[in-house]
Amino acid sequence: MLDSPKRVESAEHTVVYHGDGEFSAWPFNGGMWKTDDGVVVAFINHDCDYSVPENLHDAKVVRYGSVVSPTENKQNQLSHARIETYGAIRAMRTTDGGDTWTDDGVISDNVETSEQVLYNEIPDIEPHDFSNRDTLMACWSSPHSAASDAVPWVKLSDDGGDSWSDAKRLPMFDFERIQGRPSYITREDGTLLLMLTGKTGSDPHDVPIVYASFDGGQNWTFLSQIDGSEKYRMLCPSPVLLEDGTLVAAVRCKISVDCEWTEIYRSTDDGRNWSFVSRVNDLGAPSTP
């Protein structure tokens, strides 16, 4: 028998960050880390004029398309292209379990980061110890995640998010575009697995892929792919490592902008191969296991 969704009656809601005239959202994409002294949450942030509702986005085009509507020459203030390309990834920190939050600065000024990632040499990054709770990794794409040529990058911190390395561009291999997110786990052998969304010229849609670093984030290689569908996009994989070493990933499946759901995949060989487990729901994504 199927259980109906149930409201969590004991939940407490706290405003982490708010700015009038600002878009501040998508912590699912920004990242959330438990550090030695608390929790750091990141989100996408950019100026936004909410006073003219019809300029927020053009309903006739996909919202993560162009900054200016090609159909009516209206602004698309909430398009992924505008918010991500010209915005920033900001962070907030709590040391009391979420009751209060303090500004933890900017992880990425996305204009500056895109300059580094797309036009500068790839910086050397020292190996980081991911068994240390204060070792964090941010991940996103330039110029923005919906671009047909999106390039993923990572930034590393070894002091709980107080400071971050320069952005390191990840290798593309045969992928035309890769959407990055800070969705990663550390295997029992110390290998770092980063789950991304990629598309090659032969793929009809985006597919979930896994990159591996065997040296603490210094170098990266392609490890595996969760077999995609020829009928719909599969994106934003989110992994969990179970006590027995099994890897489980929740995947966002999307056939259109208004129809998506969540599927679960499993790996029993350290992320090298994946198998379908179940479809979680009728409608609703993203989801994190």
mmCIF file of C-alpha atoms in Angstrom:
data_model
loop_
_atom_site.group_PDB
_atom_site.id
_atom_site.type_symbol
_atom_site.label_atom_id
_atom_site.label_comp_id
_atom_site.label_asym_id
_atom_site.label_seq_id
_atom_site.Cartn_x
_atom_site.Cartn_y
_atom_site.Cartn_z
ATOM 1 C CA MET A 1 0.000 0.000 0.000
ATOM 2 C CA LEU A 2 1.264 3.462 -0.906
ATOM 3 C CA ASP A 3 1.674 5.984 1.878
ATOM 4 C CA SER A 4 0.434 9.520 1.307
ATOM 5 C CA PRO A 5 2.901 12.373 1.868
ATOM 6 C CA LYS A 6 2.768 13.553 5.464
ATOM 7 C CA ARG A 7 3.418 16.999 6.865
ATOM 8 C CA VAL A 8 6.223 17.210 9.427
ATOM 9 C CA GLU A 9 4.425 18.845 12.337
ATOM 10 C CA SER A 10 7.568 19.460 14.407
ATOM 11 C CA ALA A 11 9.459 21.409 11.726
ATOM 12 C CA GLU A 12 10.735 24.869 12.631
ATOM 13 C CA HIS A 13 11.259 27.415 9.869
ATOM 14 C CA THR A 14 14.038 29.992 10.087
ATOM 15 C CA VAL A 15 15.056 32.644 7.557
ATOM 16 C CA VAL A 16 18.681 31.939 6.665
ATOM 17 C CA TYR A 17 19.118 34.970 4.385
ATOM 18 C CA HIS A 18 16.851 37.602 2.879
ATOM 19 C CA GLY A 19 17.568 40.688 0.827
ATOM 20 C CA ASP A 20 14.960 42.979 -0.717
ATOM 21 C CA GLY A 21 15.566 43.265 -4.439
ATOM 22 C CA GLU A 22 17.664 40.091 -4.496
ATOM 23 C CA PHE A 23 17.219 36.583 -5.814
ATOM 24 C CA SER A 24 18.521 34.220 -3.099
ATOM 25 C CA ALA A 25 17.753 30.544 -3.590
ATOM 26 C CA TRP A 26 18.858 27.083 -4.716
ATOM 27 C CA PRO A 27 20.807 25.769 -1.698
ATOM 28 C CA PHE A 28 20.322 22.403 -3.423
ATOM 29 C CA ASN A 29 22.792 23.725 -6.002
ATOM 30 C CA GLY A 30 24.948 25.878 -3.738
ATOM 31 C CA GLY A 31 25.856 23.216 -1.189
ATOM 32 C CA MET A 32 25.477 22.320 2.472
ATOM 33 C CA TRP A 33 28.360 21.128 4.650
ATOM 34 C CA LYS A 34 28.661 20.056 8.279
ATOM 35 C CA THR A 35 31.920 21.494 9.608
ATOM 36 C CA ASP A 36 33.721 21.036 12.905
ATOM 37 C CA ASP A 37 31.882 23.987 14.474
ATOM 38 C CA GLY A 38 28.532 24.048 12.691
ATOM 39 C CA VAL A 39 26.863 24.052 9.280
ATOM 40 C CA VAL A 40 27.630 26.096 6.151
ATOM 41 C CA VAL A 41 24.903 26.609 3.532
ATOM 42 C CA ALA A 42 25.530 28.130 0.101
ATOM 43 C CA PHE A 43 23.049 29.545 -2.412
ATOM 44 C CA ILE A 44 22.850 31.507 -5.656
ATOM 45 C CA ASN A 45 22.450 35.267 -5.161
ATOM 46 C CA HIS A 46 21.890 38.153 -7.583
ATOM 47 C CA ASP A 47 20.034 41.456 -7.816
ATOM 48 C CA CYS A 48 16.468 41.113 -9.048
ATOM 49 C CA ASP A 49 13.770 43.718 -9.680
ATOM 50 C CA TYR A 50 10.518 42.153 -8.503
ATOM 51 C CA SER A 51 8.519 45.355 -9.030
ATOM 52 C CA VAL A 52 7.645 44.458 -12.632
ATOM 53 C CA PRO A 53 6.317 40.880 -12.514
ATOM 54 C CA GLU A 54 6.103 40.512 -16.292
ATOM 55 C CA ASN A 55 9.868 41.054 -16.514
ATOM 56 C CA LEU A 56 10.717 38.182 -14.169
ATOM 57 C CA HIS A 57 10.525 35.570 -16.902
ATOM 58 C CA ASP A 58 8.873 35.018 -20.244
ATOM 59 C CA ALA A 59 6.368 32.187 -19.950
ATOM 60 C CA LYS A 60 6.725 31.474 -23.669
ATOM 61 C CA VAL A 61 10.345 30.377 -23.407
ATOM 62 C CA VAL A 62 12.204 28.033 -21.096
ATOM 63 C CA ARG A 63 13.235 30.064 -18.061
ATOM 64 C CA TYR A 64 16.825 28.926 -18.089
ATOM 65 C CA GLY A 65 17.282 30.243 -21.597
ATOM 66 C CA SER A 66 18.361 33.703 -22.668
ATOM 67 C CA VAL A 67 18.671 36.799 -20.492
ATOM 68 C CA VAL A 68 16.376 38.727 -22.861
ATOM 69 C CA SER A 69 13.269 37.046 -24.253
ATOM 70 C CA PRO A 70 13.661 36.292 -27.960
ATOM 71 C CA THR A 71 9.880 36.427 -28.407
ATOM 72 C CA GLU A 72 8.971 39.790 -26.910
ATOM 73 C CA ASN A 73 12.337 41.392 -26.101
ATOM 74 C CA LYS A 74 11.398 41.383 -22.417
ATOM 75 C CA GLN A 75 13.846 40.883 -19.612
ATOM 76 C CA ASN A 76 14.138 37.406 -18.171
ATOM 77 C CA GLN A 77 15.278 38.464 -14.710
ATOM 78 C CA LEU A 78 14.889 34.970 -13.286
ATOM 79 C CA SER A 79 16.506 33.081 -16.159
ATOM 80 C CA HIS A 80 19.283 30.687 -15.220
ATOM 81 C CA ALA A 81 21.481 32.456 -17.752
ATOM 82 C CA ARG A 82 21.207 35.819 -15.972
ATOM 83 C CA ILE A 83 21.166 34.642 -12.350
ATOM 84 C CA GLU A 84 24.082 32.235 -12.698
ATOM 85 C CA THR A 85 26.276 34.124 -15.169
ATOM 86 C CA TYR A 86 26.241 37.458 -13.352
ATOM 87 C CA GLY A 87 25.408 36.389 -9.801
ATOM 88 C CA ALA A 88 27.402 34.823 -6.990
ATOM 89 C CA ILE A 89 27.466 31.791 -4.747
ATOM 90 C CA ARG A 90 27.138 33.113 -1.203
ATOM 91 C CA ALA A 91 27.379 31.276 2.100
ATOM 92 C CA MET A 92 25.795 31.511 5.540
ATOM 93 C CA ARG A 93 26.942 29.753 8.705
ATOM 94 C CA THR A 94 25.229 28.533 11.862
ATOM 95 C CA THR A 95 26.902 27.311 15.038
ATOM 96 C CA ASP A 96 23.721 26.755 17.054
ATOM 97 C CA GLY A 97 21.853 24.184 15.001
ATOM 98 C CA GLY A 98 20.168 26.663 12.670
ATOM 99 C CA ASP A 99 18.609 29.066 15.175
ATOM 100 C CA THR A 100 20.812 31.953 14.002
ATOM 101 C CA TRP A 101 22.884 32.520 10.881
ATOM 102 C CA THR A 102 25.839 34.771 10.047
ATOM 103 C CA ASP A 103 27.151 35.910 6.680
ATOM 104 C CA ASP A 104 30.042 33.681 5.613
ATOM 105 C CA GLY A 105 31.029 35.627 2.521
ATOM 106 C CA VAL A 106 31.148 34.822 -1.182
ATOM 107 C CA ILE A 107 32.391 31.456 -2.390
ATOM 108 C CA SER A 108 32.266 32.450 -6.048
ATOM 109 C CA ASP A 109 31.797 35.730 -7.875
ATOM 110 C CA ASN A 110 30.584 33.985 -11.006
ATOM 111 C CA VAL A 111 31.837 36.606 -13.456
ATOM 112 C CA GLU A 112 35.342 36.332 -12.007
ATOM 113 C CA THR A 113 35.112 32.559 -11.750
ATOM 114 C CA SER A 114 34.079 32.224 -15.402
ATOM 115 C CA GLU A 115 37.063 34.364 -16.389
ATOM 116 C CA GLN A 116 39.342 31.985 -14.486
ATOM 117 C CA VAL A 117 37.699 28.797 -15.720
ATOM 118 C CA LEU A 118 37.172 29.649 -19.389
ATOM 119 C CA TYR A 119 40.225 31.751 -20.207
ATOM 120 C CA ASN A 120 43.009 31.173 -17.680
ATOM 121 C CA GLU A 121 45.405 28.316 -17.072
ATOM 122 C CA ILE A 122 44.137 25.537 -14.810
ATOM 123 C CA PRO A 123 45.591 26.262 -11.353
ATOM 124 C CA ASP A 124 47.436 23.651 -9.342
ATOM 125 C CA ILE A 125 45.567 22.575 -6.223
ATOM 126 C CA GLU A 126 47.210 20.784 -3.353
ATOM 127 C CA PRO A 127 45.697 17.447 -2.265
ATOM 128 C CA HIS A 128 43.072 17.871 0.445
ATOM 129 C CA ASP A 129 42.205 15.474 3.256
ATOM 130 C CA PHE A 130 38.481 14.778 2.922
ATOM 131 C CA SER A 131 38.443 12.725 6.118
ATOM 132 C CA ASN A 132 38.720 16.127 7.828
ATOM 133 C CA ARG A 133 35.286 17.606 8.492
ATOM 134 C CA ASP A 134 36.604 21.091 7.660
ATOM 135 C CA THR A 135 37.586 20.058 4.126
ATOM 136 C CA LEU A 136 34.837 21.255 1.771
ATOM 137 C CA MET A 137 34.314 21.307 -1.982
ATOM 138 C CA ALA A 138 32.151 23.729 -3.966
ATOM 139 C CA CYS A 139 31.203 22.875 -7.551
ATOM 140 C CA TRP A 140 29.341 24.661 -10.335
ATOM 141 C CA SER A 141 29.587 25.421 -14.077
ATOM 142 C CA SER A 142 30.637 28.326 -16.288
ATOM 143 C CA PRO A 143 29.235 30.387 -17.877
ATOM 144 C CA HIS A 144 26.040 28.854 -16.403
ATOM 145 C CA SER A 145 24.597 25.406 -15.840
ATOM 146 C CA ALA A 146 22.149 25.483 -18.762
ATOM 147 C CA ALA A 147 24.707 26.571 -21.361
ATOM 148 C CA SER A 148 25.220 24.185 -24.279
ATOM 149 C CA ASP A 149 28.967 24.337 -23.569
ATOM 150 C CA ALA A 150 28.859 24.455 -19.745
ATOM 151 C CA VAL A 151 32.232 23.692 -18.122
ATOM 152 C CA PRO A 152 32.337 22.337 -14.543
ATOM 153 C CA TRP A 153 34.717 23.599 -11.867
ATOM 154 C CA VAL A 154 35.526 22.979 -8.217
ATOM 155 C CA LYS A 155 36.819 25.127 -5.365
ATOM 156 C CA LEU A 156 38.304 23.553 -2.238
ATOM 157 C CA SER A 157 38.503 24.730 1.362
ATOM 158 C CA ASP A 158 40.569 23.212 4.178
ATOM 159 C CA ASP A 159 39.383 25.582 6.916
ATOM 160 C CA GLY A 160 35.651 24.916 7.050
ATOM 161 C CA GLY A 161 34.759 27.464 4.382
ATOM 162 C CA ASP A 162 36.635 30.452 5.808
ATOM 163 C CA SER A 163 38.665 30.573 2.578
ATOM 164 C CA TRP A 164 38.491 28.884 -0.817
ATOM 165 C CA SER A 165 40.983 27.948 -3.518
ATOM 166 C CA ASP A 166 40.866 29.308 -7.051
ATOM 167 C CA ALA A 167 38.404 27.550 -9.335
ATOM 168 C CA LYS A 168 39.826 24.437 -10.985
ATOM 169 C CA ARG A 169 38.324 23.499 -14.343
ATOM 170 C CA LEU A 170 37.432 19.825 -14.621
ATOM 171 C CA PRO A 171 38.276 17.803 -17.754
ATOM 172 C CA MET A 172 35.490 17.473 -20.319
ATOM 173 C CA PHE A 173 36.546 14.197 -21.999
ATOM 174 C CA ASP A 174 33.948 13.634 -24.767
ATOM 175 C CA PHE A 175 31.153 15.616 -23.144
ATOM 176 C CA GLU A 176 29.783 18.710 -24.877
ATOM 177 C CA ARG A 177 28.423 20.133 -21.650
ATOM 178 C CA ILE A 178 28.637 19.239 -17.958
ATOM 179 C CA GLN A 179 26.520 20.677 -15.164
ATOM 180 C CA GLY A 180 28.346 20.717 -11.838
ATOM 181 C CA ARG A 181 26.959 20.621 -8.295
ATOM 182 C CA PRO A 182 28.669 19.968 -4.936
ATOM 183 C CA SER A 183 27.207 16.461 -4.856
ATOM 184 C CA TYR A 184 30.002 14.201 -3.667
ATOM 185 C CA ILE A 185 31.002 11.491 -1.215
ATOM 186 C CA THR A 186 34.283 9.962 -0.038
ATOM 187 C CA ARG A 187 34.616 6.222 -0.537
ATOM 188 C CA GLU A 188 35.992 3.992 2.212
ATOM 189 C CA ASP A 189 39.339 3.834 0.368
ATOM 190 C CA GLY A 190 39.571 7.643 0.365
ATOM 191 C CA THR A 191 38.581 8.107 -3.280
ATOM 192 C CA LEU A 192 36.465 11.201 -3.865
ATOM 193 C CA LEU A 193 33.408 10.681 -6.084
ATOM 194 C CA LEU A 194 31.717 13.728 -7.624
ATOM 195 C CA MET A 195 28.352 13.242 -9.322
ATOM 196 C CA LEU A 196 27.667 15.507 -12.292
ATOM 197 C CA THR A 197 25.264 15.822 -15.221
ATOM 198 C CA GLY A 198 26.740 15.506 -18.715
ATOM 199 C CA LYS A 199 25.767 15.309 -22.365
ATOM 200 C CA THR A 200 27.731 14.023 -25.360
ATOM 201 C CA GLY A 201 26.890 14.531 -29.005
ATOM 202 C CA SER A 202 25.376 11.049 -29.163
ATOM 203 C CA ASP A 203 23.183 11.464 -26.077
ATOM 204 C CA PRO A 204 19.627 12.660 -26.775
ATOM 205 C CA HIS A 205 19.418 14.022 -23.214
ATOM 206 C CA ASP A 206 21.548 14.796 -20.154
ATOM 207 C CA VAL A 207 22.741 11.793 -18.139
ATOM 208 C CA PRO A 208 24.186 11.430 -14.620
ATOM 209 C CA ILE A 209 27.941 10.802 -14.588
ATOM 210 C CA VAL A 210 30.561 10.153 -11.909
ATOM 211 C CA TYR A 211 34.041 11.682 -11.718
ATOM 212 C CA ALA A 212 36.693 10.328 -9.363
ATOM 213 C CA SER A 213 39.715 11.900 -7.690
ATOM 214 C CA PHE A 214 42.305 9.559 -6.211
ATOM 215 C CA ASP A 215 44.503 12.345 -4.829
ATOM 216 C CA GLY A 216 42.276 14.541 -2.686
ATOM 217 C CA GLY A 217 40.754 16.707 -5.421
ATOM 218 C CA GLN A 218 44.003 17.502 -7.229
ATOM 219 C CA ASN A 219 43.207 15.540 -10.409
ATOM 220 C CA TRP A 220 39.982 14.114 -11.801
ATOM 221 C CA THR A 221 38.938 11.355 -14.201
ATOM 222 C CA PHE A 222 35.688 9.957 -15.570
ATOM 223 C CA LEU A 223 34.577 6.843 -13.663
ATOM 224 C CA SER A 224 31.066 5.851 -14.722
ATOM 225 C CA GLN A 225 27.665 6.820 -16.043
ATOM 226 C CA ILE A 226 24.150 6.024 -14.894
ATOM 227 C CA ASP A 227 22.499 4.784 -18.079
ATOM 228 C CA GLY A 228 20.251 7.498 -19.431
ATOM 229 C CA SER A 229 16.866 7.469 -21.079
ATOM 230 C CA GLU A 230 16.212 8.242 -24.712
ATOM 231 C CA LYS A 231 12.907 9.821 -23.699
ATOM 232 C CA TYR A 232 13.756 12.229 -20.873
ATOM 233 C CA ARG A 233 16.538 14.081 -19.077
ATOM 234 C CA MET A 234 18.232 12.609 -16.004
ATOM 235 C CA LEU A 235 20.119 15.138 -13.916
ATOM 236 C CA CYS A 236 21.264 16.327 -10.481
ATOM 237 C CA PRO A 237 22.338 12.957 -9.019
ATOM 238 C CA SER A 238 22.692 13.032 -5.219
ATOM 239 C CA PRO A 239 24.654 10.185 -3.567
ATOM 240 C CA VAL A 240 24.651 8.514 -0.172
ATOM 241 C CA LEU A 241 27.181 5.936 1.055
ATOM 242 C CA LEU A 242 25.547 3.206 3.154
ATOM 243 C CA GLU A 243 27.276 1.388 6.006
ATOM 244 C CA ASP A 244 27.823 -1.744 3.902
ATOM 245 C CA GLY A 245 29.592 0.266 1.178
ATOM 246 C CA THR A 246 26.620 0.409 -1.189
ATOM 247 C CA LEU A 247 26.207 3.696 -3.033
ATOM 248 C CA VAL A 248 22.671 4.998 -3.544
ATOM 249 C CA ALA A 249 21.869 7.991 -5.747
ATOM 250 C CA ALA A 250 18.635 9.937 -6.153
ATOM 251 C CA VAL A 251 18.229 11.248 -9.712
ATOM 252 C CA ARG A 252 15.958 14.010 -10.972
ATOM 253 C CA CYS A 253 14.073 12.890 -14.093
ATOM 254 C CA LYS A 254 12.485 15.507 -16.304
ATOM 255 C CA ILE A 255 10.384 15.156 -19.433
ATOM 256 C CA SER A 256 9.355 18.849 -19.519
ATOM 257 C CA VAL A 257 9.604 21.976 -17.368
ATOM 258 C CA ASP A 258 6.368 21.071 -15.588
ATOM 259 C CA CYS A 259 6.714 17.276 -15.296
ATOM 260 C CA GLU A 260 9.503 15.637 -13.296
ATOM 261 C CA TRP A 261 9.990 12.864 -10.754
ATOM 262 C CA THR A 262 12.695 11.087 -8.733
ATOM 263 C CA GLU A 263 14.368 7.732 -9.396
ATOM 264 C CA ILE A 264 16.823 5.765 -7.246
ATOM 265 C CA TYR A 265 19.937 3.982 -8.553
ATOM 266 C CA ARG A 266 22.418 1.753 -6.742
ATOM 267 C CA SER A 267 26.069 0.721 -7.087
ATOM 268 C CA THR A 268 27.563 -2.243 -5.231
ATOM 269 C CA ASP A 269 31.055 -1.918 -6.739
ATOM 270 C CA ASP A 270 32.205 1.504 -5.483
ATOM 271 C CA GLY A 271 30.465 3.542 -8.182
ATOM 272 C CA ARG A 272 31.772 1.719 -11.255
ATOM 273 C CA ASN A 273 28.387 0.330 -12.331
ATOM 274 C CA TRP A 274 24.820 1.369 -11.500
ATOM 275 C CA SER A 275 21.423 -0.328 -11.565
ATOM 276 C CA PHE A 276 17.873 0.992 -11.325
ATOM 277 C CA VAL A 277 16.192 0.460 -7.933
ATOM 278 C CA SER A 278 12.864 2.283 -7.981
ATOM 279 C CA ARG A 279 10.834 5.303 -8.950
ATOM 280 C CA VAL A 280 10.097 7.215 -5.753
ATOM 281 C CA ASN A 281 7.022 9.252 -6.594
ATOM 282 C CA ASP A 282 4.468 10.332 -9.157
ATOM 283 C CA LEU A 283 5.678 13.921 -9.389
ATOM 284 C CA GLY A 284 8.330 15.955 -7.645
ATOM 285 C CA ALA A 285 12.059 16.625 -7.899
ATOM 286 C CA PRO A 286 14.794 17.360 -7.024
ATOM 287 C CA SER A 287 15.105 14.910 -4.184
ATOM 288 C CA THR A 288 17.987 13.991 -1.916
ATOM 289 C CA PRO A 289 18.246 10.558 -0.269
#
